[in-house]
mmCIF file of C-alpha atoms in Angstrom:
data_model
loop_
_atom_site.group_PDB
_atom_site.id
_atom_site.type_symbol
_atom_site.label_atom_id
_atom_site.label_comp_id
_atom_site.label_asym_id
_atom_site.label_seq_id
_atom_site.Cartn_x
_atom_site.Cartn_y
_atom_site.Cartn_z
ATOM 1 C CA UNK A 247 0.186 -0.348 0.196
ATOM 2 C CA UNK A 248 1.392 3.334 -1.311
ATOM 3 C CA UNK A 249 1.167 6.838 1.250
ATOM 4 C CA UNK A 250 -1.487 8.869 0.141
ATOM 5 C CA UNK A 251 0.350 12.026 1.782
ATOM 6 C CA UNK A 252 -2.204 14.965 0.570
ATOM 7 C CA UNK A 253 -4.907 12.445 2.406
ATOM 8 C CA UNK A 254 -3.424 11.607 5.447
ATOM 9 C CA UNK A 255 -1.916 14.409 6.136
ATOM 10 C CA UNK A 256 -5.586 16.719 5.433
ATOM 11 C CA UNK A 257 -7.209 14.298 7.892
ATOM 12 C CA UNK A 258 -4.262 14.292 10.836
ATOM 13 C CA UNK A 259 -2.152 18.041 10.334
ATOM 14 C CA UNK A 260 -5.191 20.005 12.375
ATOM 15 C CA UNK A 261 -4.960 17.799 15.383
ATOM 16 C CA UNK A 262 -1.231 17.452 14.868
ATOM 17 C CA UNK A 263 -0.736 20.936 15.289
ATOM 18 C CA UNK A 264 -3.202 20.635 18.280
ATOM 19 C CA UNK A 265 -0.765 18.731 19.680
ATOM 20 C CA UNK A 266 2.418 21.030 19.139
ATOM 21 C CA UNK A 267 0.446 24.206 20.363
ATOM 22 C CA UNK A 268 -0.115 22.471 23.335
ATOM 23 C CA UNK A 269 3.548 21.825 23.987
ATOM 24 C CA UNK A 270 5.248 24.936 22.011
ATOM 25 C CA UNK A 271 3.934 28.369 22.372
ATOM 26 C CA UNK A 272 5.370 30.352 20.221
ATOM 27 C CA UNK A 273 2.884 29.805 16.400
ATOM 28 C CA UNK A 274 5.637 30.565 14.281
ATOM 29 C CA UNK A 275 7.776 27.502 15.724
ATOM 30 C CA UNK A 276 5.139 25.546 16.222
ATOM 31 C CA UNK A 277 4.070 26.275 12.019
ATOM 32 C CA UNK A 278 7.958 25.308 11.446
ATOM 33 C CA UNK A 279 7.589 21.824 13.403
ATOM 34 C CA UNK A 280 4.716 21.304 11.753
ATOM 35 C CA UNK A 281 6.480 21.469 8.368
ATOM 36 C CA UNK A 282 9.830 19.248 9.616
ATOM 37 C CA UNK A 283 6.993 16.792 10.306
ATOM 38 C CA UNK A 284 5.617 16.951 6.800
ATOM 39 C CA UNK A 285 8.811 16.925 5.729
ATOM 40 C CA UNK A 286 9.573 14.003 7.635
ATOM 41 C CA UNK A 287 6.311 11.920 6.759
ATOM 42 C CA UNK A 288 6.881 13.371 2.745
ATOM 43 C CA UNK A 289 10.206 11.665 2.335
ATOM 44 C CA UNK A 290 9.833 8.528 4.351
ATOM 45 C CA UNK A 291 6.223 8.011 2.322
ATOM 46 C CA UNK A 292 8.416 7.931 -0.612
ATOM 47 C CA UNK A 293 11.179 4.903 0.678
ATOM 48 C CA UNK A 294 8.404 2.921 2.909
ATOM 49 C CA UNK A 295 5.057 1.933 2.617
ATOM 50 C CA UNK A 296 4.681 -0.571 6.055
ATOM 51 C CA UNK A 297 3.286 1.601 9.009
ATOM 52 C CA UNK A 298 0.341 -0.465 10.592
ATOM 53 C CA UNK A 299 -1.019 2.533 12.433
ATOM 54 C CA UNK A 300 -0.324 5.687 10.576
ATOM 55 C CA UNK A 301 -1.736 8.409 13.469
ATOM 56 C CA UNK A 302 -0.129 6.573 15.789
ATOM 57 C CA UNK A 303 3.238 6.741 13.851
ATOM 58 C CA UNK A 304 2.292 10.469 12.625
ATOM 59 C CA UNK A 305 2.158 11.399 16.974
ATOM 60 C CA UNK A 306 5.496 9.447 17.371
ATOM 61 C CA UNK A 307 6.949 11.376 14.587
ATOM 62 C CA UNK A 308 5.542 14.307 16.271
ATOM 63 C CA UNK A 309 6.400 13.936 19.572
ATOM 64 C CA UNK A 310 10.233 13.107 18.326
ATOM 65 C CA UNK A 311 10.339 16.321 16.256
ATOM 66 C CA UNK A 312 9.150 18.506 19.640
ATOM 67 C CA UNK A 313 12.396 17.362 21.628
ATOM 68 C CA UNK A 314 14.597 17.502 18.499
ATOM 69 C CA UNK A 315 13.377 21.191 18.017
ATOM 70 C CA UNK A 316 14.230 21.765 21.742
ATOM 71 C CA UNK A 317 17.785 20.008 22.010
ATOM 72 C CA UNK A 318 18.972 21.936 19.153
ATOM 73 C CA UNK A 319 18.809 25.503 20.216
ATOM 74 C CA UNK A 320 18.403 25.674 23.645
ATOM 75 C CA UNK A 321 14.986 27.282 23.270
ATOM 76 C CA UNK A 322 13.038 28.625 26.477
ATOM 77 C CA UNK A 323 9.769 29.698 26.198
ATOM 78 C CA UNK A 324 7.601 32.920 28.014
ATOM 79 C CA UNK A 325 4.525 31.980 29.337
ATOM 80 C CA UNK A 326 2.202 34.514 30.907
ATOM 81 C CA UNK A 327 1.104 32.919 34.418
ATOM 82 C CA UNK A 328 -1.133 35.681 35.954
ATOM 83 C CA UNK A 329 -0.208 38.542 35.611
ATOM 84 C CA UNK A 330 3.602 36.733 36.057
ATOM 85 C CA UNK A 331 5.960 36.624 32.961
ATOM 86 C CA UNK A 332 7.619 33.352 33.785
ATOM 87 C CA UNK A 333 10.113 31.347 32.288
ATOM 88 C CA UNK A 334 9.426 27.999 30.701
ATOM 89 C CA UNK A 335 12.226 26.239 29.878
ATOM 90 C CA UNK A 336 10.883 22.964 28.012
ATOM 91 C CA UNK A 337 13.798 21.051 28.993
ATOM 92 C CA UNK A 338 15.602 22.455 31.263
ATOM 93 C CA UNK A 339 15.538 19.647 34.057
ATOM 94 C CA UNK A 340 16.715 21.584 36.938
ATOM 95 C CA UNK A 341 13.702 23.999 37.070
ATOM 96 C CA UNK A 342 12.257 20.300 37.654
ATOM 97 C CA UNK A 343 14.960 19.525 40.285
ATOM 98 C CA UNK A 344 13.851 23.141 41.741
ATOM 99 C CA UNK A 345 10.052 22.161 41.223
ATOM 100 C CA UNK A 346 10.592 19.272 43.265
ATOM 101 C CA UNK A 347 12.039 20.423 46.043
ATOM 102 C CA UNK A 348 9.796 22.718 46.839
ATOM 103 C CA UNK A 349 6.675 20.874 46.154
ATOM 104 C CA UNK A 350 8.825 18.437 48.784
ATOM 105 C CA UNK A 351 9.300 20.639 51.271
ATOM 106 C CA UNK A 352 5.571 21.668 51.156
ATOM 107 C CA UNK A 353 4.300 17.862 52.279
ATOM 108 C CA UNK A 354 3.704 17.302 55.885
ATOM 109 C CA UNK A 355 6.930 16.613 57.259
ATOM 110 C CA UNK A 356 6.066 12.368 58.411
ATOM 111 C CA UNK A 357 5.734 12.345 54.569
ATOM 112 C CA UNK A 358 8.472 14.586 53.315
ATOM 113 C CA UNK A 359 11.506 13.366 55.699
ATOM 114 C CA UNK A 360 11.065 10.102 54.789
ATOM 115 C CA UNK A 361 10.794 10.522 50.722
ATOM 116 C CA UNK A 362 13.332 12.940 50.431
ATOM 117 C CA UNK A 363 15.862 9.844 52.311
ATOM 118 C CA UNK A 364 14.200 7.656 50.053
ATOM 119 C CA UNK A 365 14.330 9.160 47.109
ATOM 120 C CA UNK A 366 16.661 12.117 46.366
ATOM 121 C CA UNK A 367 19.690 10.605 49.472
ATOM 122 C CA UNK A 368 18.793 7.060 48.156
ATOM 123 C CA UNK A 369 18.708 5.734 51.992
ATOM 124 C CA UNK A 370 17.733 2.055 51.908
ATOM 125 C CA UNK A 371 13.950 1.815 54.016
ATOM 126 C CA UNK A 372 15.196 -0.152 56.605
ATOM 127 C CA UNK A 373 17.995 2.354 57.400
ATOM 128 C CA UNK A 374 15.115 5.389 57.257
ATOM 129 C CA UNK A 375 13.053 3.560 59.068
ATOM 130 C CA UNK A 376 15.818 2.920 62.215
ATOM 131 C CA UNK A 377 16.724 6.759 61.798
ATOM 132 C CA UNK A 378 12.706 7.766 62.047
ATOM 133 C CA UNK A 379 12.211 5.055 64.874
ATOM 134 C CA UNK A 380 9.269 3.481 63.062
ATOM 135 C CA UNK A 381 8.796 -0.158 61.611
ATOM 136 C CA UNK A 382 9.465 -1.042 57.768
ATOM 137 C CA UNK A 383 6.091 -1.041 57.140
ATOM 138 C CA UNK A 384 5.180 2.478 58.168
ATOM 139 C CA UNK A 385 8.220 4.021 56.434
ATOM 140 C CA UNK A 386 7.445 2.156 53.082
ATOM 141 C CA UNK A 387 3.381 3.542 53.316
ATOM 142 C CA UNK A 388 4.500 7.289 53.935
ATOM 143 C CA UNK A 389 6.703 6.966 51.239
ATOM 144 C CA UNK A 390 4.352 5.710 49.050
ATOM 145 C CA UNK A 391 1.612 8.269 50.689
ATOM 146 C CA UNK A 392 4.585 11.450 49.606
ATOM 147 C CA UNK A 393 4.522 9.712 46.362
ATOM 148 C CA UNK A 394 1.105 10.037 45.766
ATOM 149 C CA UNK A 395 0.479 13.558 47.200
ATOM 150 C CA UNK A 396 3.534 14.536 45.207
ATOM 151 C CA UNK A 397 2.171 13.343 41.710
ATOM 152 C CA UNK A 398 -1.089 14.642 42.370
ATOM 153 C CA UNK A 399 0.428 18.174 43.563
ATOM 154 C CA UNK A 400 1.991 17.953 39.975
ATOM 155 C CA UNK A 401 -0.710 17.764 38.304
ATOM 156 C CA UNK A 402 -2.401 19.979 39.941
ATOM 157 C CA UNK A 403 0.196 22.496 38.388
ATOM 158 C CA UNK A 404 1.121 21.116 35.515
ATOM 159 C CA UNK A 405 1.868 18.317 33.271
ATOM 160 C CA UNK A 406 4.619 16.468 33.433
ATOM 161 C CA UNK A 407 6.111 14.379 30.344
ATOM 162 C CA UNK A 408 9.661 12.116 30.957
ATOM 163 C CA UNK A 409 10.278 11.464 26.621
ATOM 164 C CA UNK A 410 14.012 9.077 26.422
ATOM 165 C CA UNK A 411 15.849 11.108 29.583
ATOM 166 C CA UNK A 412 14.023 14.471 28.578
ATOM 167 C CA UNK A 413 10.676 15.929 30.337
ATOM 168 C CA UNK A 414 8.671 18.283 28.499
ATOM 169 C CA UNK A 415 6.889 20.217 30.896
ATOM 170 C CA UNK A 416 3.652 22.907 30.869
ATOM 171 C CA UNK A 417 3.156 25.401 33.423
ATOM 172 C CA UNK A 418 -0.666 25.264 34.174
ATOM 173 C CA UNK A 419 -1.067 27.094 37.216
ATOM 174 C CA UNK A 420 1.141 29.265 39.441
ATOM 175 C CA UNK A 421 1.003 26.607 42.333
ATOM 176 C CA UNK A 422 4.106 25.906 40.349
ATOM 177 C CA UNK A 423 6.280 28.784 40.927
ATOM 178 C CA UNK A 424 5.527 28.452 44.978
#
């Protein structure tokens, strides 16, 4: 089966553009990325035609093109957030790390301390239990609750995606800045 580039592109380009728009906030950059996806799609269709799930495949190309876009230029996007202008570093793991520390600090101490010792300081849970005077089961439970609370906080404040050792994120509320 030969790719029908025109009809396939017409069917999916608006959805792909929306997908890119959620991750890239500059209209010109969105159009550049969309054009790159079209070029990759066209080149592939000229040489191969073995794609089983065309929609999933197009989204994967789009996703990878977005990652390449940010890697190439180490771009930043400015985001308006409740009247504040915030630098939104799309692939800046340091920002995520800072937010992670702030989010952990915002948890009640009985949850934040075991989580910090376990996940940031990489201490064994048995050692943490002994240090805090808790049973191993109680320690495991607190760490799991803290992780859930942390995940909820991230979901409340933004979308985080792990992509091949990179992080793309979009700030959705000002709670990420506290």
